[in-house]
Amino acid sequence: MKRRTVLKSVMALGLAATVSACAQMEDGDDIVDIAASNPDFSTLVAAVSAAGLVDTLKGDGPFTVFAPTNAAFAALPAGTVDSLLLPENKDQLVSILTYHVVPGNVTSDQVVGQRLDVATVQGDTVRVDGTGGKYGAAVRVNDANVTAADIIATNGVIHVIDKVLLP
């Protein structure tokens, strides 16, 4: 079991080193553009739009976004997403979405082997665990696994997660 965890950590470090070697370019896509171009983030993009956060996440940043997939949103109790997208629930939606955003660029090479409490834009902290652990993921954020790391945007970095983080 430990061998698998070590292998995953080494693979994550190799990926992080490769991606970190690529400098962010001004002519690339921002966080919103990258999310909008990936069909696995259609629910996230709809939520960001409904919350009025598109312009913010297209801004200079840098931002680190822990981006839940459509499957992560679908795993919430029935009707939750539809309810959050209603105009009267905008404040709650903004709170949830900004809980997924950390100021600055946080790449996987900065957290592998560490456990950190990181302040979010929402104001609370998330627990980033880069020690592997018994669940097998190389990096976890609260109880979500990072399934793809270090997607570099012109204004930050995206890490794909398999659960919606709730403040």
mmCIF file of C-alpha atoms in Angstrom:
data_model
loop_
_atom_site.group_PDB
_atom_site.id
_atom_site.type_symbol
_atom_site.label_atom_id
_atom_site.label_comp_id
_atom_site.label_asym_id
_atom_site.label_seq_id
_atom_site.Cartn_x
_atom_site.Cartn_y
_atom_site.Cartn_z
ATOM 1 C CA MET A 1 0.000 0.000 0.000
ATOM 2 C CA LYS A 2 2.793 2.445 0.883
ATOM 3 C CA ARG A 3 4.479 1.684 -2.437
ATOM 4 C CA ARG A 4 1.338 2.836 -4.302
ATOM 5 C CA THR A 5 1.197 6.070 -2.262
ATOM 6 C CA VAL A 6 4.875 6.784 -2.905
ATOM 7 C CA LEU A 7 4.399 6.090 -6.621
ATOM 8 C CA LYS A 8 1.431 8.471 -6.786
ATOM 9 C CA SER A 9 3.393 11.164 -4.966
ATOM 10 C CA VAL A 10 6.354 10.760 -7.307
ATOM 11 C CA MET A 11 4.029 10.932 -10.321
ATOM 12 C CA ALA A 12 2.363 14.060 -8.921
ATOM 13 C CA LEU A 13 5.750 15.678 -8.357
ATOM 14 C CA GLY A 14 6.832 14.833 -11.908
ATOM 15 C CA LEU A 15 3.642 16.302 -13.343
ATOM 16 C CA ALA A 16 3.989 19.369 -11.161
ATOM 17 C CA ALA A 17 7.586 19.894 -12.242
ATOM 18 C CA THR A 18 6.637 19.558 -15.890
ATOM 19 C CA VAL A 19 3.733 21.960 -15.615
ATOM 20 C CA SER A 20 5.668 24.416 -13.432
ATOM 21 C CA ALA A 21 8.355 24.565 -16.091
ATOM 22 C CA CYS A 22 5.802 26.025 -18.475
ATOM 23 C CA ALA A 23 5.485 29.735 -17.739
ATOM 24 C CA GLN A 24 2.061 31.322 -17.783
ATOM 25 C CA MET A 25 1.562 33.233 -20.978
ATOM 26 C CA GLU A 26 -0.480 36.356 -21.437
ATOM 27 C CA ASP A 27 -2.016 35.012 -24.658
ATOM 28 C CA GLY A 28 -3.441 31.831 -23.061
ATOM 29 C CA ASP A 29 -6.830 31.136 -21.552
ATOM 30 C CA ASP A 30 -7.966 32.397 -18.166
ATOM 31 C CA ILE A 31 -9.658 30.262 -15.515
ATOM 32 C CA VAL A 32 -13.180 30.866 -16.860
ATOM 33 C CA ASP A 33 -12.142 30.172 -20.474
ATOM 34 C CA ILE A 34 -10.542 26.863 -19.488
ATOM 35 C CA ALA A 35 -13.566 25.795 -17.439
ATOM 36 C CA ALA A 36 -16.012 26.853 -20.161
ATOM 37 C CA SER A 37 -14.105 24.847 -22.777
ATOM 38 C CA ASN A 38 -14.402 21.626 -20.739
ATOM 39 C CA PRO A 39 -17.836 19.933 -20.739
ATOM 40 C CA ASP A 40 -17.058 18.344 -17.341
ATOM 41 C CA PHE A 41 -17.325 21.831 -15.798
ATOM 42 C CA SER A 42 -20.661 22.953 -17.303
ATOM 43 C CA THR A 43 -22.398 22.993 -13.897
ATOM 44 C CA LEU A 44 -19.527 24.955 -12.350
ATOM 45 C CA VAL A 45 -19.597 27.460 -15.211
ATOM 46 C CA ALA A 46 -23.382 27.879 -14.831
ATOM 47 C CA ALA A 47 -22.950 28.424 -11.088
ATOM 48 C CA VAL A 48 -20.139 30.958 -11.554
ATOM 49 C CA SER A 49 -22.341 32.833 -14.021
ATOM 50 C CA ALA A 50 -25.401 32.747 -11.739
ATOM 51 C CA ALA A 51 -23.259 34.017 -8.848
ATOM 52 C CA GLY A 52 -21.946 36.931 -10.905
ATOM 53 C CA LEU A 53 -18.344 35.800 -10.488
ATOM 54 C CA VAL A 54 -17.334 35.529 -14.155
ATOM 55 C CA ASP A 55 -15.644 38.943 -14.310
ATOM 56 C CA THR A 56 -13.836 38.293 -11.024
ATOM 57 C CA LEU A 57 -12.455 34.938 -12.183
ATOM 58 C CA LYS A 58 -11.465 36.475 -15.503
ATOM 59 C CA GLY A 59 -9.566 39.174 -13.589
ATOM 60 C CA ASP A 60 -5.833 39.436 -13.033
ATOM 61 C CA GLY A 61 -5.692 37.110 -10.050
ATOM 62 C CA PRO A 62 -3.773 35.026 -9.482
ATOM 63 C CA PHE A 63 -6.309 32.549 -8.158
ATOM 64 C CA THR A 64 -6.162 28.878 -7.279
ATOM 65 C CA VAL A 65 -9.492 27.218 -8.006
ATOM 66 C CA PHE A 66 -10.523 23.818 -6.680
ATOM 67 C CA ALA A 67 -12.969 22.989 -9.465
ATOM 68 C CA PRO A 68 -15.681 20.388 -8.831
ATOM 69 C CA THR A 69 -16.784 18.361 -11.844
ATOM 70 C CA ASN A 70 -20.383 17.891 -12.985
ATOM 71 C CA ALA A 71 -20.314 14.500 -11.216
ATOM 72 C CA ALA A 72 -19.328 16.238 -7.968
ATOM 73 C CA PHE A 73 -22.315 18.576 -8.237
ATOM 74 C CA ALA A 74 -24.590 15.654 -9.178
ATOM 75 C CA ALA A 75 -23.564 13.881 -5.953
ATOM 76 C CA LEU A 76 -25.159 16.649 -3.864
ATOM 77 C CA PRO A 77 -28.659 15.917 -2.527
ATOM 78 C CA ALA A 78 -31.366 16.082 -5.188
ATOM 79 C CA GLY A 79 -32.463 19.633 -5.981
ATOM 80 C CA THR A 80 -29.475 21.310 -4.289
ATOM 81 C CA VAL A 81 -27.903 22.696 -7.455
ATOM 82 C CA ASP A 82 -31.230 23.905 -8.856
ATOM 83 C CA SER A 83 -31.978 25.627 -5.556
ATOM 84 C CA LEU A 84 -28.554 27.287 -5.393
ATOM 85 C CA LEU A 85 -28.970 28.659 -8.917
ATOM 86 C CA LEU A 86 -32.133 30.579 -7.942
ATOM 87 C CA PRO A 87 -31.610 34.366 -7.677
ATOM 88 C CA GLU A 88 -32.784 34.430 -4.052
ATOM 89 C CA ASN A 89 -29.940 32.032 -3.107
ATOM 90 C CA LYS A 90 -27.173 34.015 -4.793
ATOM 91 C CA ASP A 91 -25.410 34.897 -1.511
ATOM 92 C CA GLN A 92 -25.224 31.227 -0.489
ATOM 93 C CA LEU A 93 -23.970 30.284 -3.974
ATOM 94 C CA VAL A 94 -21.280 32.993 -3.854
ATOM 95 C CA SER A 95 -20.198 31.727 -0.421
ATOM 96 C CA ILE A 96 -19.873 28.144 -1.669
ATOM 97 C CA LEU A 97 -18.051 29.085 -4.866
ATOM 98 C CA THR A 98 -15.599 31.487 -3.208
ATOM 99 C CA TYR A 99 -14.850 28.704 -0.693
ATOM 100 C CA HIS A 100 -13.321 26.889 -3.697
ATOM 101 C CA VAL A 101 -10.934 29.786 -4.465
ATOM 102 C CA VAL A 102 -7.608 30.585 -2.816
ATOM 103 C CA PRO A 103 -5.712 33.792 -3.537
ATOM 104 C CA GLY A 104 -2.402 33.238 -5.343
ATOM 105 C CA ASN A 105 -0.958 30.344 -7.323
ATOM 106 C CA VAL A 106 -0.845 27.135 -5.279
ATOM 107 C CA THR A 107 0.576 24.287 -7.315
ATOM 108 C CA SER A 108 0.817 20.649 -6.288
ATOM 109 C CA ASP A 109 4.585 20.791 -5.840
ATOM 110 C CA GLN A 110 4.000 23.316 -3.040
ATOM 111 C CA VAL A 111 1.750 20.969 -1.043
ATOM 112 C CA VAL A 112 2.993 17.433 -1.691
ATOM 113 C CA GLY A 113 4.198 16.009 1.603
ATOM 114 C CA GLN A 114 2.477 18.695 3.685
ATOM 115 C CA ARG A 115 -0.780 19.375 5.507
ATOM 116 C CA LEU A 116 -1.859 23.013 5.362
ATOM 117 C CA ASP A 117 -4.858 25.103 6.371
ATOM 118 C CA VAL A 118 -5.293 27.596 3.536
ATOM 119 C CA ALA A 119 -7.499 30.715 3.679
ATOM 120 C CA THR A 120 -10.106 30.935 0.925
ATOM 121 C CA VAL A 121 -11.554 34.018 -0.728
ATOM 122 C CA GLN A 122 -14.786 33.230 1.155
ATOM 123 C CA GLY A 123 -12.962 33.754 4.471
ATOM 124 C CA ASP A 124 -12.854 30.254 5.939
ATOM 125 C CA THR A 125 -9.961 27.840 5.523
ATOM 126 C CA VAL A 126 -9.700 24.548 3.661
ATOM 127 C CA ARG A 127 -7.449 21.706 4.753
ATOM 128 C CA VAL A 128 -5.024 20.774 1.968
ATOM 129 C CA ASP A 129 -3.426 17.389 2.607
ATOM 130 C CA GLY A 130 -0.590 16.452 0.284
ATOM 131 C CA THR A 131 0.625 13.488 2.321
ATOM 132 C CA GLY A 132 -1.274 10.812 0.393
ATOM 133 C CA GLY A 133 -2.849 8.937 3.238
ATOM 134 C CA LYS A 134 -5.151 5.974 3.519
ATOM 135 C CA TYR A 135 -7.540 7.210 0.828
ATOM 136 C CA GLY A 136 -4.870 6.965 -1.855
ATOM 137 C CA ALA A 137 -5.160 10.413 -3.439
ATOM 138 C CA ALA A 138 -1.879 12.297 -3.619
ATOM 139 C CA VAL A 139 -3.626 15.555 -2.624
ATOM 140 C CA ARG A 140 -6.937 16.103 -0.849
ATOM 141 C CA VAL A 141 -8.838 19.308 -0.088
ATOM 142 C CA ASN A 142 -11.049 18.761 2.952
ATOM 143 C CA ASP A 143 -12.697 15.452 1.959
ATOM 144 C CA ALA A 144 -12.340 15.894 -1.823
ATOM 145 C CA ASN A 145 -9.675 14.187 -3.916
ATOM 146 C CA VAL A 146 -7.686 16.214 -6.427
ATOM 147 C CA THR A 147 -8.158 14.174 -9.605
ATOM 148 C CA ALA A 148 -6.193 16.475 -11.931
ATOM 149 C CA ALA A 149 -3.734 19.099 -10.763
ATOM 150 C CA ASP A 150 -1.950 22.148 -12.063
ATOM 151 C CA ILE A 151 -4.071 23.209 -15.018
ATOM 152 C CA ILE A 152 -2.316 26.490 -15.666
ATOM 153 C CA ALA A 153 -4.342 29.553 -16.698
ATOM 154 C CA THR A 154 -3.161 33.078 -17.446
ATOM 155 C CA ASN A 155 -4.575 34.228 -14.114
ATOM 156 C CA GLY A 156 -3.982 31.231 -11.883
ATOM 157 C CA VAL A 157 -4.226 27.488 -11.579
ATOM 158 C CA ILE A 158 -7.074 24.957 -11.505
ATOM 159 C CA HIS A 159 -7.141 21.704 -9.566
ATOM 160 C CA VAL A 160 -10.022 19.341 -10.411
ATOM 161 C CA ILE A 161 -11.785 17.835 -7.387
ATOM 162 C CA ASP A 162 -14.352 15.064 -7.043
ATOM 163 C CA LYS A 163 -16.606 16.693 -4.401
ATOM 164 C CA VAL A 164 -18.195 20.079 -3.832
ATOM 165 C CA LEU A 165 -16.621 21.804 -0.832
ATOM 166 C CA LEU A 166 -19.150 23.227 1.596
ATOM 167 C CA PRO A 167 -18.164 25.949 4.076
#
